[in-house]
Amino acid sequence: MAVGVNSSAAAPDDPAAEAAPSVITLPELSSVTPTTVTEYQRNTFTITGKNLSGVTQLLAADVSYPFEVVSDTQITFTAYLGGSDEVHLTVDGAGGSSNPLSISILPQVWEVPADDLSITYGQAGQLTGDYTKLTQHDALYFAVGDETYTPDAQAEGRASLTLQPRTLDAGKYGVVLGSYAPARAAQAPEIIPERPAGTLEVRKAPTEISYAVSEGTLRGSVTAAFDSVPTGSVVVTTQSGTVNATAPLDSTGAFSLSDFSADSSGFTLEYLGDLNHLTSSAKEATTDPVKPIDPVKPVDPVKPVDPVKPTDPTGTRPGETTSTKPAQPAPSKDLARTGSPTDLAGIAVTGAVIAALGAAGLVLAAARRRHQH
């Protein structure tokens, strides 16, 4: 009787015997830190989970990033994430892809307004801005219109930039202080028309014309504030407004016209201005002859003053009558002493005699008086 052999049982050392299949497990993610970052900032992320030692690829927003396996439960990687409000993170292993994790992305504060500034063309100006509101400060710039400049200095939250004379043409410019993310440091900032901005105003510089005419040649120059040099030309017109000639300015702002014949009524020089300089003018007018001064009228002669009347020696006042009779001699002592009735009677008699006899009576009266004494 033949003995059957169980073909299903293999000898222990049979090389055809198959090895038991190994168990293949998927990577499993449990957390990531940090969970919230600002866009395009450099961050190092730590991922924890299971079965991570066999990870072959790490993806964030479908972009592959280099990573480091710390252990079977931990992986780290560094990246600049951005472009959306949220980024999904996964890893791939031999068995396939892991479950996703989410990282929240905050918007970057790219720019803040700079301080307002107003200057005249040809004048240096200093822009300033506060960068404490920016998310990062390692790549600051000033954006003036569509041009960018690196700050000269930054300290205590303030950045500054000195604009050299004639850096910008006359006009108004929006000014912001911004910060590049390191991944974008070599790129120009994105221009956002609605962005808040300070203002830089560059005013046109005032000008002045000086000139002289000598031997039929008109020479002059146009100068401007802050030593800027005007360009363009000067137009010469007559007093009636007719264009006489046009003189271009050279590289120094000077002009010259030979065989220049000034209109007898005068002329006007007008600088037409340019992109950065204001117009100006100078007028040469004929001078009206000076009117002769009216001769001074002769002064009326002074009327002679009436001579002063001599003072009356008698001291009489106007209206009083002055006697022309000779002064009477003073009475004698004898007469002065007379006071008796006899004397008074004698005087009366003498007066009667004088009245009756006149001068002869005076003689008789005197003789009688001597006889009595």
Tab-separated table of C-alpha atoms in Angstrom:
chain	number	residue	atom	x	y	z
A	1	MET	CA	0.000	0.000	0.000
A	2	ALA	CA	1.445	3.284	-0.985
A	3	VAL	CA	1.797	5.940	1.582
A	4	GLY	CA	0.548	9.360	0.440
A	5	VAL	CA	2.415	12.482	1.143
A	6	ASN	CA	0.616	15.648	2.186
A	7	SER	CA	1.693	18.096	-0.374
A	8	SER	CA	0.456	20.968	1.658
A	9	ALA	CA	3.000	20.409	4.378
A	10	ALA	CA	6.444	21.564	3.518
A	11	ALA	CA	9.592	20.377	5.194
A	12	PRO	CA	10.971	22.867	7.622
A	13	ASP	CA	14.084	23.420	5.618
A	14	ASP	CA	12.375	23.490	2.281
A	15	PRO	CA	13.627	26.575	0.439
A	16	ALA	CA	10.321	26.902	-1.305
A	17	ALA	CA	8.620	27.685	1.898
A	18	GLU	CA	7.342	31.349	1.799
A	19	ALA	CA	8.232	33.854	4.582
A	20	ALA	CA	5.376	35.406	6.506
A	21	PRO	CA	4.481	38.832	5.040
A	22	SER	CA	5.736	41.995	7.059
A	23	VAL	CA	3.186	44.492	8.376
A	24	ILE	CA	3.271	47.919	6.489
A	25	THR	CA	1.874	50.884	8.465
A	26	LEU	CA	0.987	54.448	7.308
A	27	PRO	CA	2.542	57.553	8.934
A	28	GLU	CA	0.106	59.219	11.248
A	29	LEU	CA	0.221	62.913	12.229
A	30	SER	CA	-1.139	64.226	15.496
A	31	SER	CA	0.034	67.902	15.817
A	32	VAL	CA	2.246	70.656	14.444
A	33	THR	CA	3.701	73.722	16.155
A	34	PRO	CA	3.398	76.612	15.630
A	35	THR	CA	-0.155	76.412	14.324
A	36	THR	CA	-0.392	80.112	13.267
A	37	VAL	CA	2.301	82.121	11.470
A	38	THR	CA	2.596	85.409	9.514
A	39	GLU	CA	2.893	84.942	5.774
A	40	TYR	CA	6.356	84.649	4.298
A	41	GLN	CA	8.124	84.761	7.616
A	42	ARG	CA	10.769	82.173	8.304
A	43	ASN	CA	9.512	79.560	10.800
A	44	THR	CA	10.717	76.160	12.009
A	45	PHE	CA	7.854	73.680	12.453
A	46	THR	CA	7.788	70.536	14.649
A	47	ILE	CA	5.480	67.662	13.649
A	48	THR	CA	4.568	64.843	16.046
A	49	GLY	CA	2.885	61.544	15.226
A	50	LYS	CA	3.521	57.823	14.645
A	51	ASN	CA	5.465	55.795	12.133
A	52	LEU	CA	7.448	58.817	11.009
A	53	SER	CA	10.846	57.154	10.649
A	54	GLY	CA	9.903	55.932	7.170
A	55	VAL	CA	8.716	59.310	5.846
A	56	THR	CA	10.067	60.024	2.369
A	57	GLN	CA	8.430	63.390	1.549
A	58	LEU	CA	6.849	66.360	3.340
A	59	LEU	CA	4.338	68.562	1.543
A	60	ALA	CA	2.916	71.958	2.578
A	61	ALA	CA	0.394	73.515	0.185
A	62	ASP	CA	1.483	70.844	-2.292
A	63	VAL	CA	5.070	72.171	-2.180
A	64	SER	CA	7.814	69.761	-1.089
A	65	TYR	CA	10.116	70.985	1.695
A	66	PRO	CA	13.277	69.411	3.101
A	67	PHE	CA	12.810	67.887	6.569
A	68	GLU	CA	14.664	66.103	9.350
A	69	VAL	CA	13.455	62.898	11.064
A	70	VAL	CA	14.171	63.313	14.750
A	71	SER	CA	12.544	60.064	15.800
A	72	ASP	CA	9.726	57.754	14.812
A	73	THR	CA	7.373	60.245	16.462
A	74	GLN	CA	8.890	63.612	15.465
A	75	ILE	CA	9.897	65.483	12.296
A	76	THR	CA	11.057	69.134	11.887
A	77	PHE	CA	11.236	71.445	8.839
A	78	THR	CA	11.797	75.175	8.099
A	79	ALA	CA	9.814	77.160	5.543
A	80	TYR	CA	8.348	80.522	4.451
A	81	LEU	CA	4.629	79.815	4.127
A	82	GLY	CA	2.080	82.140	2.551
A	83	GLY	CA	-0.237	82.753	-0.337
A	84	SER	CA	-3.468	81.760	1.437
A	85	ASP	CA	-5.218	81.908	4.789
A	86	GLU	CA	-4.502	78.238	5.544
A	87	VAL	CA	-1.888	75.656	4.511
A	88	HIS	CA	-2.436	71.842	4.600
A	89	LEU	CA	0.503	69.694	5.694
A	90	THR	CA	1.033	65.951	4.907
A	91	VAL	CA	3.895	63.421	4.800
A	92	ASP	CA	4.381	60.376	2.552
A	93	GLY	CA	5.781	57.006	3.580
A	94	ALA	CA	6.174	53.534	2.034
A	95	GLY	CA	2.567	52.759	2.796
A	96	GLY	CA	1.141	56.022	1.407
A	97	SER	CA	0.210	59.507	2.652
A	98	SER	CA	-0.632	60.591	6.158
A	99	ASN	CA	-3.643	62.427	7.395
A	100	PRO	CA	-3.416	66.284	6.888
A	101	LEU	CA	-2.738	68.995	9.454
A	102	SER	CA	-3.626	72.688	9.051
A	103	ILE	CA	-1.459	75.777	9.632
A	104	SER	CA	-3.176	79.211	9.773
A	105	ILE	CA	-1.499	82.086	7.870
A	106	LEU	CA	-1.844	85.698	8.987
A	107	PRO	CA	-1.341	88.488	6.421
A	108	GLN	CA	1.971	90.316	6.468
A	109	VAL	CA	1.949	94.080	7.175
A	110	TRP	CA	4.002	95.040	4.155
A	111	GLU	CA	3.847	98.828	4.283
A	112	VAL	CA	2.872	101.781	6.461
A	113	PRO	CA	2.576	105.447	5.455
A	114	ALA	CA	5.665	107.607	5.783
A	115	ASP	CA	5.523	111.192	7.059
A	116	ASP	CA	4.449	113.927	4.630
A	117	LEU	CA	7.190	116.085	3.126
A	118	SER	CA	7.219	119.126	0.818
A	119	ILE	CA	10.429	120.407	-0.827
A	120	THR	CA	11.484	122.593	-3.755
A	121	TYR	CA	13.234	121.030	-6.736
A	122	GLY	CA	16.968	121.131	-6.123
A	123	GLN	CA	16.499	120.912	-2.358
A	124	ALA	CA	17.527	117.828	-0.372
A	125	GLY	CA	14.755	116.167	1.605
A	126	GLN	CA	14.554	113.615	4.398
A	127	LEU	CA	11.837	110.976	4.467
A	128	THR	CA	10.952	109.364	7.782
A	129	GLY	CA	8.578	106.619	8.885
A	130	ASP	CA	7.586	104.522	11.893
A	131	TYR	CA	8.359	100.831	11.321
A	132	THR	CA	7.057	99.485	14.652
A	133	LYS	CA	3.827	98.438	12.910
A	134	LEU	CA	5.696	96.254	10.426
A	135	THR	CA	5.783	92.523	11.106
A	136	GLN	CA	9.514	92.331	10.579
A	137	HIS	CA	12.317	94.857	10.292
A	138	ASP	CA	15.183	93.063	8.614
A	139	ALA	CA	14.508	94.245	5.052
A	140	LEU	CA	13.066	97.772	5.205
A	141	TYR	CA	12.605	100.004	2.182
A	142	PHE	CA	10.998	103.308	1.228
A	143	ALA	CA	8.743	103.186	-1.821
A	144	VAL	CA	8.423	106.605	-3.504
A	145	GLY	CA	6.083	106.306	-6.447
A	146	ASP	CA	7.395	103.285	-8.327
A	147	GLU	CA	10.978	103.628	-7.059
A	148	THR	CA	12.390	101.960	-3.936
A	149	TYR	CA	15.241	103.121	-1.712
A	150	THR	CA	17.047	101.540	1.241
A	151	PRO	CA	16.821	103.629	4.443
A	152	ASP	CA	19.965	105.463	5.557
A	153	ALA	CA	19.274	104.732	9.202
A	154	GLN	CA	16.822	103.024	11.511
A	155	ALA	CA	16.666	103.303	15.286
A	156	GLU	CA	14.056	103.374	18.039
A	157	GLY	CA	11.244	102.503	15.663
A	158	ARG	CA	12.050	105.266	13.123
A	159	ALA	CA	13.612	104.824	9.700
A	160	SER	CA	14.960	107.725	7.614
A	161	LEU	CA	16.105	108.325	4.054
A	162	THR	CA	17.868	111.430	2.725
A	163	LEU	CA	16.898	112.234	-0.851
A	164	GLN	CA	19.751	113.990	-2.604
A	165	PRO	CA	19.009	117.212	-4.545
A	166	ARG	CA	17.326	116.673	-7.911
A	167	THR	CA	16.651	112.973	-7.224
A	168	LEU	CA	12.997	113.371	-8.275
A	169	ASP	CA	11.300	115.656	-10.757
A	170	ALA	CA	8.672	118.120	-9.599
A	171	GLY	CA	5.357	116.441	-8.773
A	172	LYS	CA	3.509	114.567	-6.017
A	173	TYR	CA	4.488	111.066	-4.920
A	174	GLY	CA	2.955	108.525	-2.551
A	175	VAL	CA	5.473	107.387	0.086
A	176	VAL	CA	5.362	104.213	2.210
A	177	LEU	CA	7.786	102.415	4.465
A	178	GLY	CA	7.712	98.682	3.806
A	179	SER	CA	9.366	95.404	4.712
A	180	TYR	CA	10.313	92.550	2.387
A	181	ALA	CA	9.906	88.986	3.619
A	182	PRO	CA	13.376	87.394	3.355
A	183	ALA	CA	12.172	85.089	0.569
A	184	ARG	CA	11.248	88.191	-1.435
A	185	ALA	CA	14.133	90.440	-0.465
A	186	ALA	CA	15.506	90.471	-4.016
A	187	GLN	CA	12.135	91.288	-5.569
A	188	ALA	CA	10.540	94.669	-6.136
A	189	PRO	CA	7.589	95.425	-3.837
A	190	GLU	CA	4.160	94.836	-5.222
A	191	ILE	CA	2.501	98.124	-6.149
A	192	ILE	CA	-0.948	98.374	-4.597
A	193	PRO	CA	-2.841	101.474	-5.831
A	194	GLU	CA	-5.151	101.505	-2.793
A	195	ARG	CA	-2.359	101.321	-0.252
A	196	PRO	CA	-2.241	104.097	2.352
A	197	ALA	CA	0.602	106.461	1.705
A	198	GLY	CA	2.226	109.634	2.890
A	199	THR	CA	2.941	112.368	0.360
A	200	LEU	CA	6.147	113.808	-1.017
A	201	GLU	CA	5.591	117.031	-2.965
A	202	VAL	CA	8.452	118.379	-5.078
A	203	ARG	CA	7.562	121.932	-6.095
A	204	LYS	CA	8.926	123.673	-9.180
A	205	ALA	CA	11.822	126.029	-8.417
A	206	PRO	CA	11.355	129.800	-8.964
A	207	THR	CA	13.611	131.455	-11.552
A	208	GLU	CA	15.041	134.892	-12.258
A	209	ILE	CA	16.317	136.520	-15.479
A	210	SER	CA	19.314	138.850	-15.566
A	211	TYR	CA	20.572	140.510	-18.769
A	212	ALA	CA	22.524	143.354	-20.369
A	213	VAL	CA	22.720	144.852	-23.859
A	214	SER	CA	26.122	145.945	-25.087
A	215	GLU	CA	27.226	146.877	-28.609
A	216	GLY	CA	24.225	145.248	-30.226
A	217	THR	CA	24.471	141.963	-28.273
A	218	LEU	CA	21.955	140.801	-25.671
A	219	ARG	CA	23.501	138.546	-23.027
A	220	GLY	CA	21.927	137.085	-19.917
A	221	SER	CA	21.160	134.032	-17.814
A	222	VAL	CA	18.310	132.325	-16.004
A	223	THR	CA	19.033	131.208	-12.451
A	224	ALA	CA	16.924	129.096	-10.089
A	225	ALA	CA	16.631	128.301	-6.395
A	226	PHE	CA	18.984	125.769	-4.792
A	227	ASP	CA	21.473	126.077	-7.665
A	228	SER	CA	19.443	123.981	-10.080
A	229	VAL	CA	19.996	124.828	-13.755
A	230	PRO	CA	16.948	125.693	-15.878
A	231	THR	CA	16.626	124.350	-19.407
A	232	GLY	CA	14.691	125.603	-22.413
A	233	SER	CA	14.764	129.075	-23.925
A	234	VAL	CA	14.054	132.767	-23.480
A	235	VAL	CA	11.659	134.600	-25.807
A	236	VAL	CA	12.115	138.284	-26.626
A	237	THR	CA	8.937	140.224	-27.464
A	238	THR	CA	8.178	143.839	-28.260
A	239	GLN	CA	5.989	145.955	-26.023
A	240	SER	CA	3.086	145.187	-28.365
A	241	GLY	CA	3.594	141.427	-27.882
A	242	THR	CA	5.287	140.570	-31.178
A	243	VAL	CA	8.000	137.929	-30.897
A	244	ASN	CA	11.337	139.483	-31.710
A	245	ALA	CA	13.691	136.504	-31.161
A	246	THR	CA	14.162	133.231	-29.223
A	247	ALA	CA	17.378	132.474	-27.364
A	248	PRO	CA	18.065	128.871	-26.158
A	249	LEU	CA	19.740	128.335	-22.792
A	250	ASP	CA	23.084	126.550	-22.679
A	251	SER	CA	24.139	123.966	-20.078
A	252	THR	CA	24.781	126.714	-17.531
A	253	GLY	CA	21.478	128.538	-18.075
A	254	ALA	CA	23.052	131.398	-20.094
A	255	PHE	CA	21.757	132.869	-23.388
A	256	SER	CA	23.017	135.320	-26.003
A	257	LEU	CA	21.618	137.152	-29.052
A	258	SER	CA	23.945	139.006	-31.442
A	259	ASP	CA	22.871	141.786	-33.812
A	260	PHE	CA	20.202	142.613	-31.291
A	261	SER	CA	18.243	145.747	-32.041
A	262	ALA	CA	15.998	146.795	-29.192
A	263	ASP	CA	12.642	148.238	-30.098
A	264	SER	CA	12.436	151.927	-29.368
A	265	SER	CA	9.428	151.249	-27.154
A	266	GLY	CA	11.305	148.626	-25.120
A	267	PHE	CA	11.103	144.806	-24.958
A	268	THR	CA	10.257	141.899	-22.652
A	269	LEU	CA	12.265	138.752	-21.876
A	270	GLU	CA	10.259	135.686	-20.843
A	271	TYR	CA	11.695	132.364	-19.678
A	272	LEU	CA	9.234	129.660	-20.710
A	273	GLY	CA	9.996	127.279	-17.833
A	274	ASP	CA	10.550	123.506	-17.910
A	275	LEU	CA	9.516	120.374	-16.019
A	276	ASN	CA	11.166	121.541	-12.800
A	277	HIS	CA	11.285	125.342	-13.097
A	278	LEU	CA	8.695	128.108	-13.100
A	279	THR	CA	8.429	130.804	-15.773
A	280	SER	CA	9.797	134.300	-15.160
A	281	SER	CA	10.080	137.567	-17.082
A	282	ALA	CA	11.964	140.834	-17.196
A	283	LYS	CA	10.864	144.052	-18.911
A	284	GLU	CA	13.010	146.726	-20.532
A	285	ALA	CA	10.942	149.880	-21.143
A	286	THR	CA	11.928	153.222	-22.569
A	287	THR	CA	12.169	155.882	-19.916
A	288	ASP	CA	9.951	158.952	-20.317
A	289	PRO	CA	12.005	162.163	-20.354
A	290	VAL	CA	12.047	163.844	-17.035
A	291	LYS	CA	9.736	166.836	-17.004
A	292	PRO	CA	11.512	170.127	-16.198
A	293	ILE	CA	10.870	171.365	-12.756
A	294	ASP	CA	8.762	174.560	-12.655
A	295	PRO	CA	10.916	177.577	-11.716
A	296	VAL	CA	10.439	178.751	-8.220
A	297	LYS	CA	8.187	181.810	-8.077
A	298	PRO	CA	9.958	184.897	-6.675
A	299	VAL	CA	9.091	185.669	-3.131
A	300	ASP	CA	7.213	188.968	-2.610
A	301	PRO	CA	9.544	191.553	-1.075
A	302	VAL	CA	9.015	192.139	2.571
A	303	LYS	CA	7.166	195.352	3.215
A	304	PRO	CA	9.273	197.898	5.135
A	305	VAL	CA	8.447	198.124	8.768
A	306	ASP	CA	7.201	201.511	9.923
A	307	PRO	CA	9.935	203.278	11.900
A	308	VAL	CA	9.431	203.278	15.602
A	309	LYS	CA	8.206	206.621	16.831
A	310	PRO	CA	10.593	208.249	19.340
A	311	THR	CA	9.493	208.026	22.909
A	312	ASP	CA	7.942	211.232	24.212
A	313	PRO	CA	10.384	212.519	26.877
A	314	THR	CA	7.526	213.865	28.922
A	315	GLY	CA	6.005	210.468	29.150
A	316	THR	CA	2.662	211.673	27.901
A	317	ARG	CA	0.202	209.147	26.750
A	318	PRO	CA	-1.631	209.256	23.465
A	319	GLY	CA	-4.474	211.773	23.551
A	320	GLU	CA	-2.836	213.894	26.245
A	321	THR	CA	-1.857	217.536	25.484
A	322	THR	CA	1.725	218.473	26.155
A	323	SER	CA	2.367	222.002	27.430
A	324	THR	CA	4.964	224.034	25.579
A	325	LYS	CA	5.301	226.666	28.319
A	326	PRO	CA	8.643	226.884	30.021
A	327	ALA	CA	8.855	225.341	33.421
A	328	GLN	CA	8.132	227.731	36.244
A	329	PRO	CA	10.916	228.358	38.725
A	330	ALA	CA	10.506	226.799	42.112
A	331	PRO	CA	8.953	229.128	44.680
A	332	SER	CA	11.365	230.940	46.993
A	333	LYS	CA	11.909	229.964	50.562
A	334	ASP	CA	10.224	233.084	51.709
A	335	LEU	CA	7.141	232.254	49.768
A	336	ALA	CA	7.210	228.720	51.005
A	337	ARG	CA	7.265	229.933	54.570
A	338	THR	CA	4.343	232.359	54.030
A	339	GLY	CA	1.282	231.219	55.789
A	340	SER	CA	-0.029	234.174	57.828
A	341	PRO	CA	-3.175	236.096	56.914
A	342	THR	CA	-0.982	239.118	56.096
A	343	ASP	CA	1.064	237.066	53.693
A	344	LEU	CA	-2.039	235.618	52.057
A	345	ALA	CA	-3.426	239.095	51.618
A	346	GLY	CA	-0.183	240.216	50.062
A	347	ILE	CA	-0.281	237.353	47.609
A	348	ALA	CA	-3.813	238.199	46.659
A	349	VAL	CA	-2.859	241.828	46.034
A	350	THR	CA	0.127	240.758	43.990
A	351	GLY	CA	-2.047	238.482	41.860
A	352	ALA	CA	-4.480	241.332	41.282
A	353	VAL	CA	-1.689	243.632	40.229
A	354	ILE	CA	-0.259	241.032	37.845
A	355	ALA	CA	-3.603	240.494	36.282
A	356	ALA	CA	-4.128	244.189	35.835
A	357	LEU	CA	-0.700	245.360	34.819
A	358	GLY	CA	0.814	242.276	33.063
A	359	ALA	CA	4.609	242.218	32.996
A	360	ALA	CA	4.878	245.748	34.331
A	361	GLY	CA	2.732	244.741	37.164
A	362	LEU	CA	5.132	241.947	38.005
A	363	VAL	CA	7.970	244.452	38.405
A	364	LEU	CA	5.977	246.739	40.655
A	365	ALA	CA	4.771	243.809	42.676
A	366	ALA	CA	8.329	242.633	43.246
A	367	ALA	CA	9.437	246.146	44.313
A	368	ARG	CA	6.591	246.382	46.759
A	369	ARG	CA	7.447	243.071	48.232
A	370	ARG	CA	11.009	244.133	48.898
A	371	HIS	CA	9.769	247.342	50.516
A	372	GLN	CA	7.561	245.418	52.917
A	373	HIS	CA	10.384	243.287	54.116
